[in-house]
């Protein structure tokens, strides 16, 4: 209600203020006057009893800020704008400090390793008596876990994997030498020497995959000629050896 009353008072002409019976007091400026003030005309009448006649005529203005209402509620949030273009990569940051050393972990379980090896020999010479004859051995050089049976001349595989096998013999003068390295009932390799007036050392070797339970042995094969390998008690001429190169678990 204060603001409309002020507007009515400011709209009255200058001569009407005396009729309102208002006490005469100095004017206090409450609004922003127009500047510079307008100068009175040369023919303007000035009353001696009018204390305000000599003052410059003011043009009142209203400060709208005092009429400002309360702050309204926030509006609904608008939709997000499109993503801007990716900026260039920033420079690399400083290297951080080295962290503290961690505690040592518990010791792990020892990895199981598979081992298998044999090396046997025969000191006594052998002549073929049958068409197919197993070569037995009488000397044990290496026999891990007792996997080689001297009486039958067979190595029984307990650790499957790839094996290296080697057979060495001394031929007999004027006799044929015909042997097979066998895996179970199948020939895997042959060792052969023709009859000659001179005896020589003959060898055969191979890599052979073996499964658990496979048997490896040497077979003498007789054809139409006498088949023999030389041996004597003082020296070891006939040897059969093998060892595991890589177990199946590592293949």
C-alpha positions as semicolon CSV with decimal commas, in nm:
position;residue;x (nm);y (nm);z (nm)
1;X;0,000;0,000;0,000
2;X;0,297;0,236;0,051
3;X;0,409;0,235;-0,310
4;X;0,070;0,352;-0,462
5;X;0,044;0,636;-0,204
6;X;0,386;0,761;-0,300
7;X;0,287;0,758;-0,666
8;X;-0,025;0,972;-0,595
9;X;0,170;1,232;-0,398
10;X;0,437;1,263;-0,667
11;X;0,169;1,319;-0,934
12;X;0,022;1,634;-0,762
13;X;0,120;1,980;-0,907
14;X;0,363;2,193;-0,718
15;X;0,093;2,440;-0,590
16;X;-0,119;2,166;-0,439
17;X;0,140;2,070;-0,178
18;X;0,061;2,381;0,037
19;X;-0,307;2,297;0,052
20;X;-0,234;1,958;0,202
21;X;-0,124;2,124;0,527
22;X;0,204;1,941;0,528
23;X;0,468;2,081;0,757
24;X;0,744;2,262;0,588
25;X;1,062;2,062;0,621
26;X;1,364;2,025;0,407
27;X;1,321;1,803;0,103
28;X;1,485;1,467;0,128
29;X;1,567;1,309;-0,203
30;X;1,433;0,954;-0,222
31;X;1,441;0,901;-0,596
32;X;1,694;0,946;-0,868
33;X;1,656;1,308;-1,002
34;X;1,702;1,388;-1,364
35;X;2,036;1,547;-1,425
36;X;2,115;1,820;-1,500
37;X;1,807;2,004;-1,354
38;X;1,605;2,226;-1,588
39;X;1,667;2,605;-1,544
40;X;1,358;2,833;-1,479
41;X;1,244;3,051;-1,762
42;X;1,305;3,427;-1,761
43;X;0,936;3,507;-1,707
44;X;0,877;3,260;-1,428
45;X;0,687;3,406;-1,126
46;X;0,852;3,351;-0,789
47;X;0,668;3,414;-0,462
48;X;0,851;3,561;-0,168
49;X;0,675;3,340;0,079
50;X;0,733;3,028;-0,120
51;X;1,053;2,871;0,018
52;X;1,063;2,617;-0,265
53;X;1,039;2,871;-0,547
54;X;1,411;2,913;-0,575
55;X;1,487;2,541;-0,591
56;X;1,543;2,373;-0,924
57;X;1,249;2,184;-1,063
58;X;1,293;1,815;-1,010
59;X;1,161;1,540;-1,229
60;X;1,087;1,241;-1,011
61;X;1,178;0,892;-1,118
62;X;1,083;0,563;-0,957
63;X;1,335;0,300;-0,845
64;X;1,178;-0,015;-0,980
65;X;1,407;-0,228;-0,761
66;X;1,191;-0,150;-0,455
67;X;0,889;-0,294;-0,638
68;X;1,066;-0,624;-0,713
69;X;0,858;-0,927;-0,614
70;X;0,964;-1,251;-0,451
71;X;1,184;-1,498;-0,630
72;X;0,988;-1,752;-0,828
73;X;1,029;-2,129;-0,829
74;X;1,295;-2,293;-1,041
75;X;1,177;-2,405;-1,382
76;X;1,199;-2,752;-1,532
77;X;1,552;-2,851;-1,622
78;X;1,617;-2,845;-1,994
79;X;1,758;-3,129;-2,199
80;X;2,130;-3,186;-2,201
81;X;2,315;-3,044;-2,494
82;X;2,521;-3,243;-2,738
83;X;2,858;-3,371;-2,629
84;X;3,143;-3,158;-2,742
85;X;3,437;-3,276;-2,944
86;X;3,706;-3,468;-2,765
87;X;3,985;-3,243;-2,666
88;X;4,353;-3,310;-2,723
89;X;4,523;-3,544;-2,474
90;X;4,676;-3,375;-2,181
91;X;5,038;-3,386;-2,089
92;X;5,168;-3,684;-1,896
93;X;5,146;-3,646;-1,524
94;X;5,426;-3,671;-1,279
95;X;5,544;-4,016;-1,179
96;X;5,409;-4,124;-0,846
97;X;5,613;-4,245;-0,559
98;X;5,708;-4,610;-0,539
99;X;5,479;-4,810;-0,316
100;X;5,585;-5,021;-0,025
101;X;5,704;-5,372;-0,082
102;X;5,436;-5,632;-0,024
103;X;5,464;-5,930;0,202
104;X;5,604;-6,254;0,068
105;X;5,341;-6,510;-0,023
106;X;5,319;-6,862;0,107
107;X;5,545;-7,116;-0,063
108;X;5,369;-7,307;-0,338
109;X;5,346;-7,680;-0,370
110;X;5,635;-7,848;-0,543
111;X;5,555;-7,943;-0,900
112;X;5,560;-8,320;-0,945
113;X;5,810;-8,439;-1,202
114;X;5,783;-8,766;-1,387
115;X;6,100;-8,969;-1,431
116;X;6,160;-9,292;-1,618
117;X;6,486;-9,445;-1,741
118;X;6,648;-9,782;-1,796
119;X;6,971;-9,917;-1,936
120;X;7,040;-10,291;-1,952
121;X;7,293;-10,517;-2,123
122;X;7,362;-10,872;-2,229
123;X;7,705;-11,033;-2,198
124;X;7,624;-11,365;-2,355
125;X;7,593;-11,393;-2,733
126;X;7,265;-11,509;-2,884
127;X;7,174;-11,726;-3,187
128;X;6,821;-11,735;-3,321
129;X;6,637;-12,054;-3,237
130;X;6,286;-11,958;-3,350
131;X;6,146;-11,738;-3,622
132;X;6,057;-11,473;-3,365
133;X;6,254;-11,462;-3,042
134;X;6,266;-11,203;-2,758
135;X;6,610;-11,085;-2,653
136;X;6,656;-11,107;-2,276
137;X;6,920;-10,930;-2,070
138;X;7,142;-11,026;-1,778
139;X;7,297;-10,694;-1,669
140;X;7,113;-10,403;-1,509
141;X;7,282;-10,064;-1,538
142;X;6,990;-9,828;-1,462
143;X;6,637;-9,936;-1,378
144;X;6,431;-9,660;-1,211
145;X;6,140;-9,797;-1,010
146;X;6,216;-10,145;-1,145
147;X;6,017;-10,077;-1,463
148;X;6,239;-10,307;-1,675
149;X;6,201;-10,683;-1,635
150;X;6,532;-10,856;-1,720
151;X;6,379;-11,203;-1,747
152;X;6,127;-11,105;-2,015
153;X;6,343;-10,830;-2,168
154;X;6,054;-10,578;-2,146
155;X;6,022;-10,223;-2,020
156;X;5,671;-10,144;-1,893
157;X;5,575;-9,777;-1,920
158;X;5,431;-9,617;-1,605
159;X;5,493;-9,252;-1,698
160;X;5,334;-9,178;-2,038
161;X;5,515;-8,943;-2,270
162;X;5,785;-8,928;-2,536
163;X;6,081;-9,166;-2,486
164;X;6,424;-9,191;-2,642
165;X;6,525;-9,552;-2,712
166;X;6,863;-9,685;-2,821
167;X;6,984;-10,037;-2,915
168;X;7,352;-10,128;-2,964
169;X;7,482;-10,473;-3,070
170;X;7,798;-10,638;-3,202
171;X;7,749;-10,843;-3,518
172;X;7,882;-11,197;-3,557
173;X;8,123;-11,297;-3,836
174;X;7,947;-11,447;-4,141
175;X;7,608;-11,422;-3,967
176;X;7,313;-11,198;-4,036
177;X;7,193;-10,953;-3,771
178;X;6,820;-10,877;-3,786
179;X;6,651;-10,718;-3,484
180;X;6,338;-10,512;-3,419
181;X;6,266;-10,256;-3,148
182;X;5,908;-10,344;-3,056
183;X;5,624;-10,144;-2,900
184;X;5,380;-10,406;-2,773
185;X;5,325;-10,640;-3,071
186;X;5,425;-10,393;-3,344
187;X;5,777;-10,328;-3,478
188;X;5,879;-9,962;-3,436
189;X;6,230;-9,978;-3,588
190;X;6,476;-10,232;-3,734
191;X;6,847;-10,291;-3,678
192;X;7,005;-10,490;-3,963
193;X;7,352;-10,593;-4,076
194;X;7,440;-10,826;-4,367
195;X;7,670;-11,122;-4,313
196;X;8,035;-11,023;-4,334
197;X;8,376;-11,168;-4,257
198;X;8,426;-10,878;-4,019
199;X;8,215;-10,809;-3,712
200;X;8,110;-10,449;-3,642
201;X;7,915;-10,246;-3,386
202;X;7,564;-10,164;-3,509
203;X;7,319;-9,912;-3,351
204;X;6,963;-9,792;-3,384
205;X;6,782;-9,514;-3,194
206;X;6,448;-9,337;-3,212
207;X;6,194;-9,122;-3,027
208;X;5,873;-9,306;-2,948
209;X;5,554;-9,198;-2,770
210;X;5,445;-9,445;-2,505
211;X;5,119;-9,472;-2,316
212;X;5,081;-9,611;-1,965
213;X;5,107;-9,991;-1,981
214;X;5,293;-10,007;-2,314
215;X;5,575;-10,260;-2,333
216;X;5,903;-10,197;-2,521
217;X;6,133;-10,489;-2,605
218;X;6,382;-10,628;-2,864
219;X;6,290;-10,911;-3,099
220;X;6,528;-11,127;-3,302
221;X;6,392;-11,220;-3,644
222;X;6,516;-11,534;-3,823
223;X;6,487;-11,576;-4,196
224;X;6,655;-11,841;-4,414
225;X;7,001;-11,758;-4,275
226;X;7,144;-11,787;-3,927
227;X;7,079;-11,477;-3,719
228;X;7,308;-11,393;-3,425
229;X;7,456;-11,118;-3,208
230;X;7,800;-11,145;-3,051
231;X;7,877;-11,128;-2,681
232;X;8,131;-11,242;-2,424
233;X;8,149;-11,244;-2,047
234;X;8,443;-11,004;-2,020
235;X;8,288;-10,711;-2,213
236;X;7,943;-10,565;-2,263
237;X;7,862;-10,545;-2,635
238;X;7,482;-10,557;-2,629
239;X;7,292;-10,269;-2,462
240;X;6,933;-10,147;-2,465
241;X;6,850;-9,806;-2,311
242;X;6,564;-9,560;-2,288
243;X;6,447;-9,259;-2,092
244;X;6,152;-9,023;-2,072
245;X;6,212;-8,701;-2,267
246;X;5,884;-8,521;-2,193
247;X;5,578;-8,647;-2,005
248;X;5,229;-8,618;-2,149
249;X;5,137;-8,359;-1,886
250;X;5,386;-8,114;-2,042
251;X;5,297;-8,176;-2,406
